[in-house]
PDB file of C-alpha atoms in Angstrom:
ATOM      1  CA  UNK A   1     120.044  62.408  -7.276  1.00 45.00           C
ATOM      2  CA  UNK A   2     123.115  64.228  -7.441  1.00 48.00           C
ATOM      3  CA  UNK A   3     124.855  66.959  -9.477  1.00 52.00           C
ATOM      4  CA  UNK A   4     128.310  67.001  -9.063  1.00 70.00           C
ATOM      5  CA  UNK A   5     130.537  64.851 -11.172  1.00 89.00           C
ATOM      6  CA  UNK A   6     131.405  61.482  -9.546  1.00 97.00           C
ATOM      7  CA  UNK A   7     134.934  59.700 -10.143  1.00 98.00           C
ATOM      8  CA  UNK A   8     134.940  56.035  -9.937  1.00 98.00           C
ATOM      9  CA  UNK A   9     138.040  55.081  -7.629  1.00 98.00           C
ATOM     10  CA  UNK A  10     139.438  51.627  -7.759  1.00 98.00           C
ATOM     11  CA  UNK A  11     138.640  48.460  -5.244  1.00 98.00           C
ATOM     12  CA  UNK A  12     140.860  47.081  -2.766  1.00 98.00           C
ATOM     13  CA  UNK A  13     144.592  46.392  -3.777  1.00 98.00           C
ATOM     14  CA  UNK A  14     145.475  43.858  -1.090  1.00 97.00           C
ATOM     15  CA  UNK A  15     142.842  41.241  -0.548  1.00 96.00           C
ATOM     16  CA  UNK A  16     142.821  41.248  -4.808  1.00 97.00           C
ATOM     17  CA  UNK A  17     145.860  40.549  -5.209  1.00 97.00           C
ATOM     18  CA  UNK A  18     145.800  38.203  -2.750  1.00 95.00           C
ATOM     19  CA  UNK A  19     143.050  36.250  -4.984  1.00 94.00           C
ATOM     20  CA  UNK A  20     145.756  35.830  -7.665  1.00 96.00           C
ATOM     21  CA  UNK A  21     148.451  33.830  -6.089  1.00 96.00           C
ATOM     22  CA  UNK A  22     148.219  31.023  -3.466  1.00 94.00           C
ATOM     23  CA  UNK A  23     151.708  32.587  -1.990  1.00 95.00           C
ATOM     24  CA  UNK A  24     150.358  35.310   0.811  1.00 94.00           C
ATOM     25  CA  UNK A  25     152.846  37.627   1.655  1.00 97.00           C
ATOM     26  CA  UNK A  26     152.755  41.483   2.623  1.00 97.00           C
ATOM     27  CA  UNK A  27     151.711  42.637  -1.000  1.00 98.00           C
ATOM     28  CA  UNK A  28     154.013  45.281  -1.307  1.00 98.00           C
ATOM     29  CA  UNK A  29     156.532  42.330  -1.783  1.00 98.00           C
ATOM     30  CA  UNK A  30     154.880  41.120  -5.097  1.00 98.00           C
ATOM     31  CA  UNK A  31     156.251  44.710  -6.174  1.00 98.00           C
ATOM     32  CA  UNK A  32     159.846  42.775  -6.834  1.00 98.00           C
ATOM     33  CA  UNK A  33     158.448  38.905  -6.164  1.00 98.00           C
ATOM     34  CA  UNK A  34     155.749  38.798  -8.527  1.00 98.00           C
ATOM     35  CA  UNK A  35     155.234  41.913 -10.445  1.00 98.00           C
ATOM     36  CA  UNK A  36     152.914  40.064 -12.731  1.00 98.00           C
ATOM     37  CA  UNK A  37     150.098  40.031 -10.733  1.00 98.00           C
ATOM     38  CA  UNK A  38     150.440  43.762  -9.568  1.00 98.00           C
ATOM     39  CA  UNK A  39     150.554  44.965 -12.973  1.00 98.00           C
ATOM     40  CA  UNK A  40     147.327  42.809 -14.351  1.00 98.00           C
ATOM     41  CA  UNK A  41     145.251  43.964 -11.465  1.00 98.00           C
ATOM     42  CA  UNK A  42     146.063  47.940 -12.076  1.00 98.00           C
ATOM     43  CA  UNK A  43     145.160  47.032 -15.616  1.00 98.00           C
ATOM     44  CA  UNK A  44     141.672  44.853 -14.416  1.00 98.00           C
ATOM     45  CA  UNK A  45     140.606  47.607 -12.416  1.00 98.00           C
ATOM     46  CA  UNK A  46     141.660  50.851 -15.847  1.00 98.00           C
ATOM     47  CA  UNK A  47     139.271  47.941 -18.226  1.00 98.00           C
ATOM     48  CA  UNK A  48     136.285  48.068 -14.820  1.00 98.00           C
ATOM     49  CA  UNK A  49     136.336  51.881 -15.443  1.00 98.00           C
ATOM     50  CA  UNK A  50     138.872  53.407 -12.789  1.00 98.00           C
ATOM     51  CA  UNK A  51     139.657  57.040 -13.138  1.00 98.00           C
ATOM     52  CA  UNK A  52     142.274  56.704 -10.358  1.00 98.00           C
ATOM     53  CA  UNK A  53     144.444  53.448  -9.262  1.00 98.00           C
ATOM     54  CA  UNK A  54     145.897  53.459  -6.320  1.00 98.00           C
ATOM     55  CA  UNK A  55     149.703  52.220  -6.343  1.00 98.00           C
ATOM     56  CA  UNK A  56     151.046  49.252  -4.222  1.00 98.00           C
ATOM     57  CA  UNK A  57     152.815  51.220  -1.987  1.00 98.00           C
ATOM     58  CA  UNK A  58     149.820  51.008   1.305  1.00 98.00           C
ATOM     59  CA  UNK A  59     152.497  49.170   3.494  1.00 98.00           C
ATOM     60  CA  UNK A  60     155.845  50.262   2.170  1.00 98.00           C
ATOM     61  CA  UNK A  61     157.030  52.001   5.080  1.00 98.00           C
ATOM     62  CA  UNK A  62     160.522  51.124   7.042  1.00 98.00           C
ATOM     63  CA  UNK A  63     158.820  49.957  10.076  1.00 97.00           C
ATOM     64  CA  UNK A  64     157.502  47.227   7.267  1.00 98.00           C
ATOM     65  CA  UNK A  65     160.439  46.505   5.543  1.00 98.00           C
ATOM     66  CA  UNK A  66     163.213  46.328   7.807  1.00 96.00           C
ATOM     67  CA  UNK A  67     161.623  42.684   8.219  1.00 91.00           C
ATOM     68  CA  UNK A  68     162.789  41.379   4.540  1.00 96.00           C
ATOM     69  CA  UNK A  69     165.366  41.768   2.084  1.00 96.00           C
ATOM     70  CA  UNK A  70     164.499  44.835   0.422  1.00 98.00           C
ATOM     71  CA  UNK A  71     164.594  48.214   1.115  1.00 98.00           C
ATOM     72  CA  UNK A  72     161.533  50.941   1.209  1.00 98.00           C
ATOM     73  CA  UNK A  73     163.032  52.418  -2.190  1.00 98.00           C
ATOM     74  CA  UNK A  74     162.835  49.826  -4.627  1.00 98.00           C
ATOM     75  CA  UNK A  75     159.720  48.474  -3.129  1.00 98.00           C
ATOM     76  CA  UNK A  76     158.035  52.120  -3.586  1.00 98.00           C
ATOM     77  CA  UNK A  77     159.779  52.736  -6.599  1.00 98.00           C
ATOM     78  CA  UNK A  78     158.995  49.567  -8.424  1.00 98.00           C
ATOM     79  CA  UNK A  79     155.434  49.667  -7.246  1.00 98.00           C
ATOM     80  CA  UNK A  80     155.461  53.210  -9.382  1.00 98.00           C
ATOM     81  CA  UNK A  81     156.745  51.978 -12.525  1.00 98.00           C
ATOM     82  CA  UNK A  82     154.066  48.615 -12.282  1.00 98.00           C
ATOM     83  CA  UNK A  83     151.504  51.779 -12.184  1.00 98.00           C
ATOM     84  CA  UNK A  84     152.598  53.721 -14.778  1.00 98.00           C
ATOM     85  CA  UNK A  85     153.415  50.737 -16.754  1.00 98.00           C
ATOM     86  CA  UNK A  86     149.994  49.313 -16.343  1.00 98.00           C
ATOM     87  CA  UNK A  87     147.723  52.219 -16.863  1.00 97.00           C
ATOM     88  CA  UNK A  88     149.192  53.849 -19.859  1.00 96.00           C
ATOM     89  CA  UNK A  89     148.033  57.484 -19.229  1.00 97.00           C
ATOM     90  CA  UNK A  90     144.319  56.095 -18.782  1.00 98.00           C
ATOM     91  CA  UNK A  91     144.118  56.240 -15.739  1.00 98.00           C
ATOM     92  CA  UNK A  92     145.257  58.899 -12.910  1.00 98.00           C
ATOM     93  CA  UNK A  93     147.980  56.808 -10.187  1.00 98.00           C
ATOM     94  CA  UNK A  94     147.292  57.475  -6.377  1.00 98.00           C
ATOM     95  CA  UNK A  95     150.419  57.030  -4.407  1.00 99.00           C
ATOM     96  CA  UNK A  96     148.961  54.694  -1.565  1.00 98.00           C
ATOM     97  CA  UNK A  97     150.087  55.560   2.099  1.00 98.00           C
ATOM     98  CA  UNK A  98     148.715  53.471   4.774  1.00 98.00           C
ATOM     99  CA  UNK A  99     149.383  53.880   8.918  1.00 98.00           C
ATOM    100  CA  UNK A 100     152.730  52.818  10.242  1.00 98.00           C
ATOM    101  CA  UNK A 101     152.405  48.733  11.982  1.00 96.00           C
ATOM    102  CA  UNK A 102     151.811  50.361  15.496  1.00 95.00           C
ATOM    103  CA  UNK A 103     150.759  53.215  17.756  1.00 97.00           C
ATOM    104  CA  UNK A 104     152.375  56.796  18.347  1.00 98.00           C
ATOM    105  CA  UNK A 105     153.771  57.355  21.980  1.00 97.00           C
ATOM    106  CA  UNK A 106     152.408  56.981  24.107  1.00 96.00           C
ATOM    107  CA  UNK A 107     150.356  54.129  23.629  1.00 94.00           C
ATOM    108  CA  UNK A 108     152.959  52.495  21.339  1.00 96.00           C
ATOM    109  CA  UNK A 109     156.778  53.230  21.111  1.00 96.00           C
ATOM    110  CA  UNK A 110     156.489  55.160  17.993  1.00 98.00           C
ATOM    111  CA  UNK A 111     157.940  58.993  18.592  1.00 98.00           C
ATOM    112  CA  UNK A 112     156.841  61.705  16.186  1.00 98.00           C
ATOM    113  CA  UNK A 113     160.201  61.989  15.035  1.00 98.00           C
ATOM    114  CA  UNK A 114     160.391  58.343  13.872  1.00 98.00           C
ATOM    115  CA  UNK A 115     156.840  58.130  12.362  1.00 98.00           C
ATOM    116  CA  UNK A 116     157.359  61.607  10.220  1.00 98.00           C
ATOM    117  CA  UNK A 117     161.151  59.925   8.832  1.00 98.00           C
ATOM    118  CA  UNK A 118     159.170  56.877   7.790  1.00 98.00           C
ATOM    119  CA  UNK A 119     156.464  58.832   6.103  1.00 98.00           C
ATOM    120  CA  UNK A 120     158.800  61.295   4.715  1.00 98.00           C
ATOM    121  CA  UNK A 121     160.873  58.154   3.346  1.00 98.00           C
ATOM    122  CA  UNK A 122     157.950  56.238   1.893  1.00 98.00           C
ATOM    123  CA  UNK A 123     156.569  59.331   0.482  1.00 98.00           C
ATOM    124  CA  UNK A 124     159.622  60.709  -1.035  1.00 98.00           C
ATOM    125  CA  UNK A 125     160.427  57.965  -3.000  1.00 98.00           C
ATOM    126  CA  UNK A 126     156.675  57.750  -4.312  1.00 98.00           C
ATOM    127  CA  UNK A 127     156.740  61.336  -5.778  1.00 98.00           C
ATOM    128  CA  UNK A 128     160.050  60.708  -7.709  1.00 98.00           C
ATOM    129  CA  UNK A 129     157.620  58.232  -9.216  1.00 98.00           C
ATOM    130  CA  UNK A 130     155.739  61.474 -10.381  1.00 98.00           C
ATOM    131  CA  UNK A 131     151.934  60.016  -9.070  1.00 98.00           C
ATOM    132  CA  UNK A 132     149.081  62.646  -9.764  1.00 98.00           C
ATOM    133  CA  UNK A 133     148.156  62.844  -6.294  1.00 98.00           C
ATOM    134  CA  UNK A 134     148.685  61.139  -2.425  1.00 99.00           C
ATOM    135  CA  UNK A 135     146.144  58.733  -0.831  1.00 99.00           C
ATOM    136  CA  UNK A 136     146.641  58.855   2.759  1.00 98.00           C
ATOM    137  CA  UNK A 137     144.078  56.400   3.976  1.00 98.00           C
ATOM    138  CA  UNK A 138     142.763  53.589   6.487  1.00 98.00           C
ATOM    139  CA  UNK A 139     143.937  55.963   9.256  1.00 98.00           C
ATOM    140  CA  UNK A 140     142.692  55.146  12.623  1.00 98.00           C
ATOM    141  CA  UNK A 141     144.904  58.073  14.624  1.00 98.00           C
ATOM    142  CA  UNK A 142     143.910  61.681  13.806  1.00 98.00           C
ATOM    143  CA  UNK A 143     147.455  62.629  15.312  1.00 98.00           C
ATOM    144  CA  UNK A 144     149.698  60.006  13.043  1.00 98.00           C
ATOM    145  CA  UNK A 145     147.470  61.591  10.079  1.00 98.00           C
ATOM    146  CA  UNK A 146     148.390  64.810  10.684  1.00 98.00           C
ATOM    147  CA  UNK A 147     152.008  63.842  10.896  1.00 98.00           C
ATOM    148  CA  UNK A 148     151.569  62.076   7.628  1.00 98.00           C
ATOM    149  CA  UNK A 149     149.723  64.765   5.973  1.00 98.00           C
ATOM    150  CA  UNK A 150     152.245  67.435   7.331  1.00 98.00           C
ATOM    151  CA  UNK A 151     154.750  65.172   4.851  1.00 98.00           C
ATOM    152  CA  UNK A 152     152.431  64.993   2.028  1.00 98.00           C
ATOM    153  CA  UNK A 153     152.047  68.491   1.796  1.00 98.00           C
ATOM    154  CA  UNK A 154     155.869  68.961   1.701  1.00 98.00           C
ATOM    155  CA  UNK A 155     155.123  67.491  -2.222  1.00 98.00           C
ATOM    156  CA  UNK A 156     153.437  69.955  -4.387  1.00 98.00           C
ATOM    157  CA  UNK A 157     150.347  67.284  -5.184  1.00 98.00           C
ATOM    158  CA  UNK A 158     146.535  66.624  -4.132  1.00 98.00           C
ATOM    159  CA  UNK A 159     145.716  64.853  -0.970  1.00 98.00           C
ATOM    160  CA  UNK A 160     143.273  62.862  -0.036  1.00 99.00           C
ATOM    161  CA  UNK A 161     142.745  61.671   3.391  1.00 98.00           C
ATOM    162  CA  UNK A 162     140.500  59.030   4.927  1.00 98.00           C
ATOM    163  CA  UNK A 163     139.895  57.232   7.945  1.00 98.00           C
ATOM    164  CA  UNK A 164     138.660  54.119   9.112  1.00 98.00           C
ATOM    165  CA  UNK A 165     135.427  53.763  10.934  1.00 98.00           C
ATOM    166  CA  UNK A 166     133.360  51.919  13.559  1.00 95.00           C
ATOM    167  CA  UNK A 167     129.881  52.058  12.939  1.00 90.00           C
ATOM    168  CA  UNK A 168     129.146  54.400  16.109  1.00 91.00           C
ATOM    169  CA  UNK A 169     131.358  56.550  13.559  1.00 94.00           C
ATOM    170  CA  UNK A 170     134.379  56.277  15.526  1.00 98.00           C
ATOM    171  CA  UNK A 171     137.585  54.761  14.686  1.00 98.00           C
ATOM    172  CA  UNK A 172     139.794  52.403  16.609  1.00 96.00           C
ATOM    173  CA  UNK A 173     141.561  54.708  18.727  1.00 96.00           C
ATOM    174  CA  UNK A 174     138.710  56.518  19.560  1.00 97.00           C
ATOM    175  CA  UNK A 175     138.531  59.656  17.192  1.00 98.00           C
ATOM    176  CA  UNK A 176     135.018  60.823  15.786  1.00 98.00           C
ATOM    177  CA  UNK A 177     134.643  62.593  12.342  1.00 98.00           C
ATOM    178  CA  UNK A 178     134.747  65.673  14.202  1.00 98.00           C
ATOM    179  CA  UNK A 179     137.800  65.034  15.407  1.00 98.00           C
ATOM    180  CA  UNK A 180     139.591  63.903  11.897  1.00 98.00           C
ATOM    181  CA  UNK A 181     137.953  67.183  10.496  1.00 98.00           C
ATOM    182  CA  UNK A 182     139.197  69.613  13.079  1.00 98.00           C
ATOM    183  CA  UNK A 183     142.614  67.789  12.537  1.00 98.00           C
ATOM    184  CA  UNK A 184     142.603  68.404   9.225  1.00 97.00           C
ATOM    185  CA  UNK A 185     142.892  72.426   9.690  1.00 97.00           C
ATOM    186  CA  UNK A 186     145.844  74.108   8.603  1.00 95.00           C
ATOM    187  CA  UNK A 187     146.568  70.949   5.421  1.00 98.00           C
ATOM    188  CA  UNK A 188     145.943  70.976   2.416  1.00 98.00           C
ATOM    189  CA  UNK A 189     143.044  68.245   1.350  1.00 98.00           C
ATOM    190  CA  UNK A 190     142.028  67.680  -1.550  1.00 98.00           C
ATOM    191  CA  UNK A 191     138.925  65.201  -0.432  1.00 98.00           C
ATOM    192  CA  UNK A 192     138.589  63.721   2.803  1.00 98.00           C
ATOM    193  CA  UNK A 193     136.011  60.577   3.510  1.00 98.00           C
ATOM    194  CA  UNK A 194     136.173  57.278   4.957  1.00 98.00           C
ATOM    195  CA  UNK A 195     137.952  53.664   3.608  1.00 98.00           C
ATOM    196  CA  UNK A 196     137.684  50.112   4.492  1.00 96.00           C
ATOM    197  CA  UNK A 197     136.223  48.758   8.261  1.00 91.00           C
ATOM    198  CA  UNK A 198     132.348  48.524   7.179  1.00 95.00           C
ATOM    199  CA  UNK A 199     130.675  47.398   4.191  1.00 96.00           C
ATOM    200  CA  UNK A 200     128.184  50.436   2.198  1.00 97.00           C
ATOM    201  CA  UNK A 201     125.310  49.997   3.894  1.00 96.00           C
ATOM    202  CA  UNK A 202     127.054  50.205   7.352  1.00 96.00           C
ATOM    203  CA  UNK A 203     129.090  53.036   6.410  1.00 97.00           C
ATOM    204  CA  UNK A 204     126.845  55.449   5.219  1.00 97.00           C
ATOM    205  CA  UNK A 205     125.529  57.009   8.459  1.00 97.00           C
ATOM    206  CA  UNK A 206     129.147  58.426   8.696  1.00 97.00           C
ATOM    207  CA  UNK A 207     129.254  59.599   4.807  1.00 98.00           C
ATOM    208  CA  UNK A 208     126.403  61.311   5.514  1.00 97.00           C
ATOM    209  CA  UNK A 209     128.288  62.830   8.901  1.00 97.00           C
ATOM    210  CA  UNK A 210     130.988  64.121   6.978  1.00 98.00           C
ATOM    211  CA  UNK A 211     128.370  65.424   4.347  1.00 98.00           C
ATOM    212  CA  UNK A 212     127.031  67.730   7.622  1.00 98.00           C
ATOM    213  CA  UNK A 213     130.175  68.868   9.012  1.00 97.00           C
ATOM    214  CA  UNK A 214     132.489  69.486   5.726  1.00 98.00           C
ATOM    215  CA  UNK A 215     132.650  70.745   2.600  1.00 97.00           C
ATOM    216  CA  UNK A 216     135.182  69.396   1.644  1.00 98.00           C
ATOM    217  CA  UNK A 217     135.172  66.648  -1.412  1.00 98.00           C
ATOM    218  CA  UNK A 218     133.975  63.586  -0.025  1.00 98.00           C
ATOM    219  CA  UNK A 219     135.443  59.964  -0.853  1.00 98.00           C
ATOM    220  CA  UNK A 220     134.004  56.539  -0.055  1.00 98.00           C
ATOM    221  CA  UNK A 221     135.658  53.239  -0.698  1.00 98.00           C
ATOM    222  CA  UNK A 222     133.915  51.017   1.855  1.00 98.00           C
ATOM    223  CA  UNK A 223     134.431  46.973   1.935  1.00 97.00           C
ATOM    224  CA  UNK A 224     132.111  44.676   0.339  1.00 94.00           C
ATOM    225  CA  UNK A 225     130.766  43.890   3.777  1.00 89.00           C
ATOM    226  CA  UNK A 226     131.730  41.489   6.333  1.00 88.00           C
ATOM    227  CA  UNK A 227     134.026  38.983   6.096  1.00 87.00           C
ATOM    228  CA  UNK A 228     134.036  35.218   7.229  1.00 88.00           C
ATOM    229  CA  UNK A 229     136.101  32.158   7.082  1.00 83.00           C
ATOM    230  CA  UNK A 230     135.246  29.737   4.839  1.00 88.00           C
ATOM    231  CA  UNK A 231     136.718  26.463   4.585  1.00 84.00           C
ATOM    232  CA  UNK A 232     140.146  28.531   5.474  1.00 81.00           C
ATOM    233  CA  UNK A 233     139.182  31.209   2.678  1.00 83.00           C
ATOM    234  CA  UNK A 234     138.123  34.896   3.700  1.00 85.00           C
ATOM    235  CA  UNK A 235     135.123  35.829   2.324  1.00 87.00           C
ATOM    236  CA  UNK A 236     132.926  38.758   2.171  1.00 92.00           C
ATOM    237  CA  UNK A 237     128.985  38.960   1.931  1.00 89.00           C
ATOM    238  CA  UNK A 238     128.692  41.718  -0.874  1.00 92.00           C
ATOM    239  CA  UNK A 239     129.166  40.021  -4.066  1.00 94.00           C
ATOM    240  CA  UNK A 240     129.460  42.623  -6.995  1.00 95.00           C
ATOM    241  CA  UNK A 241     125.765  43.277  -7.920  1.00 95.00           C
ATOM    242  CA  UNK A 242     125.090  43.549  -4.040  1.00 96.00           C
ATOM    243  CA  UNK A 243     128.186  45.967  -3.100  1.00 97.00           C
ATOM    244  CA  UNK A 244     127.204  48.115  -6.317  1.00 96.00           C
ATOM    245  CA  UNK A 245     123.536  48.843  -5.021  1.00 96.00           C
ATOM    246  CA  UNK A 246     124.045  49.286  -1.808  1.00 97.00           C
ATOM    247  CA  UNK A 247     126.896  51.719  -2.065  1.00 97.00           C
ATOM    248  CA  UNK A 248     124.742  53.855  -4.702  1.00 97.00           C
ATOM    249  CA  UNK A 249     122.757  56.176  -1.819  1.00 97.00           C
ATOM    250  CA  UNK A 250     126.442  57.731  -0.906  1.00 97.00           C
ATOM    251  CA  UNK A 251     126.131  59.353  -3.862  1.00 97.00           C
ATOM    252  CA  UNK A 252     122.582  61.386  -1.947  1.00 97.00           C
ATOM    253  CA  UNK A 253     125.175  62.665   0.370  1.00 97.00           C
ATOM    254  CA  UNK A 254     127.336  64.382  -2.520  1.00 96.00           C
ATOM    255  CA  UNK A 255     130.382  61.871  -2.623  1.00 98.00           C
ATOM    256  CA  UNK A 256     131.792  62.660  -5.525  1.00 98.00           C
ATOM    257  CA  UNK A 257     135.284  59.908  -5.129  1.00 98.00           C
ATOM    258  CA  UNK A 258     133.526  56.231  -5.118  1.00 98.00           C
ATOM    259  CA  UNK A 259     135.056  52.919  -5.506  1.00 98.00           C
ATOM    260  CA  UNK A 260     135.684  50.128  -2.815  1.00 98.00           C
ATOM    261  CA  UNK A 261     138.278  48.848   0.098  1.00 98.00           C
ATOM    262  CA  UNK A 262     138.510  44.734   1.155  1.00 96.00           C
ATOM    263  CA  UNK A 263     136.821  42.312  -0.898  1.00 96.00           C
ATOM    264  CA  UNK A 264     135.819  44.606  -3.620  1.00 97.00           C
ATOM    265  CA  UNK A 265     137.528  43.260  -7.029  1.00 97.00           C
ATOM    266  CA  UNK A 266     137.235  45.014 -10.944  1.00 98.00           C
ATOM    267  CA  UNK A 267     133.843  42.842 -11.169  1.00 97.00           C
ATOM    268  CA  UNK A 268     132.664  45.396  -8.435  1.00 97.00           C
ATOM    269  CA  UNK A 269     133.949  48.287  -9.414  1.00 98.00           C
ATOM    270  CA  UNK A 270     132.663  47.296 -13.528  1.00 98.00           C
ATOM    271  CA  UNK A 271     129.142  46.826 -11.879  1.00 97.00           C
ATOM    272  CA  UNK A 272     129.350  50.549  -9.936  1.00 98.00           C
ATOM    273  CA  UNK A 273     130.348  51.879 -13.303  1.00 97.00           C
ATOM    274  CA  UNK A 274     127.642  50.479 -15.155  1.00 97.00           C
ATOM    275  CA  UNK A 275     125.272  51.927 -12.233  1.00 97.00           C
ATOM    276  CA  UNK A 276     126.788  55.316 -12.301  1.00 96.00           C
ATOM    277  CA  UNK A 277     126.424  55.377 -16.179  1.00 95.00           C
ATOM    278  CA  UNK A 278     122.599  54.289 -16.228  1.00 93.00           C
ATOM    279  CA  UNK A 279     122.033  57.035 -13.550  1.00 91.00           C
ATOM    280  CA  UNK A 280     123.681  59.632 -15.476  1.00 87.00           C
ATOM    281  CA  UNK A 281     121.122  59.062 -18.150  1.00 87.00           C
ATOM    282  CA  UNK A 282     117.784  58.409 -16.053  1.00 80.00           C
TER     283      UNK A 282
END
């Protein structure tokens, strides 16, 4: 089925964390408010099988921020020492680095100038945290990528990018895989792929784009399909066993960085790992 090694990523950060407290803030806040809860989920998803956690730094940006008490350093830096805390050397830490709350000029009023400061902020105080590499992801603007990829490779570290995707393989504003990967000339990247939006089975027609137009290492991390209100609860159709079959045929189109986005908790990413294991042997 495939050759290459595969590296089992973790699942989402936000909506699991989220499932531990009945108090719903912006989750980079639990970084100070309830650390608790941070620090057992990085250590849920190291037990599932993670080879790489991602930090809870997605949203930690000024723009963010500015709106509470705290500032973008000790919510980045705390949300490094939870990591390191919690994964004891098992487990290699992803500094997380999600889009800034709003659009680049000139559909937005975010200049260039404003949007590289806040990644270059955000950023900077997530390497002092020493992570093993940057996880720029859930993009949906090839041009505030590049601006936050033109930061990350200030920082002598991997990068990862991904995007978020329709399923006519397009994201939000508009931008095609083509467009992400002719963006991506002139960085450095250490994998490139897509993250959240669509569940597996939706998804994979654009895996298998990427698989035809880079070759690059490819990363998937879709949701655990579509979500739905229930009785004023989110939930999402893939329950574990479900999410960890259907995202298994990525692997045909040489992913080699797997794990999940939204709705996908350690019992998902456990279930992938078991999958991954019995295919190694077979």
């Amino acid at each position: 089925m495939h050759k290459k090694k595969v590296t089992l990523l973790d699942g989402a950060v936000g909506t699991s964390l989220w499932e531990k407290t009945d108090h719903k803030v912006p989750v980079w806040r639990y970084n100070v408010e309830n650390p608790e809860i941070v620090t057992r989920l990085h250590q849920e998803y190291v037990a599932a099988g993670a080879e790489i956690i991602l930090a809870n730094t997605f949203g930690a940006n000024a723009g963010n921020v500015k709106t509470s008490d705290y500032t973008v350093r000790q919510i980045v830096k705390n949300a490094m020492k939870l990591a390191s805390f919690a994964i004891a050397g098992k487990a290699k830490i992803a500094l997380a680095i999600g889009p800034l709350s709003g659009l680049l000029e000139p559909y937005g009023d975010i200049s260039t100038d404003s949007a590289f400061r806040m990644f270059d902020e955000q950023i900077g105080y997530g390497a002092e945290g020493k992570p093993d590499l940057i996880f720029i992801q859930t993009f949906t603007d090839v041009k505030m990528l590049k601006i936050a990829l033109k930061v990350a490779n200030q920082h002598d570290l991997p990068v990862f990018a991904s995007m978020s995707f329709d399923q006519t393989g397009h994201t939000m504003m508009g931008n095609s895989v083509q467009d992400m990967l002719q963006g991506l000339k002139g960085f450095r990247i250490d994998a490139v792929g897509l993250n959240c939006s669509l569940g597996p089975r939706a998804a994979l027609p654009v895996i298998e784009e990427f698989s035809r137009d880079t070759d690059l290492p490819l990363l998937f991390k879709p949701n655990a399909g579509k979500s739905s209100l229930v009785n004023g609860k989110t939930v999402y159709e893939s329950d574990a066993e479900k999410f960890s079959k259907e995202i298994l045929p990525a692997l045909d189109y040489g992913v080699q960085y797997i794990g999940g986005c939204c709705g996908t908790n350690a019992a998902c990413i456990r279930q992938l790992r078991d999958r991954l294991i019995q295919l190694q042997e077979n």
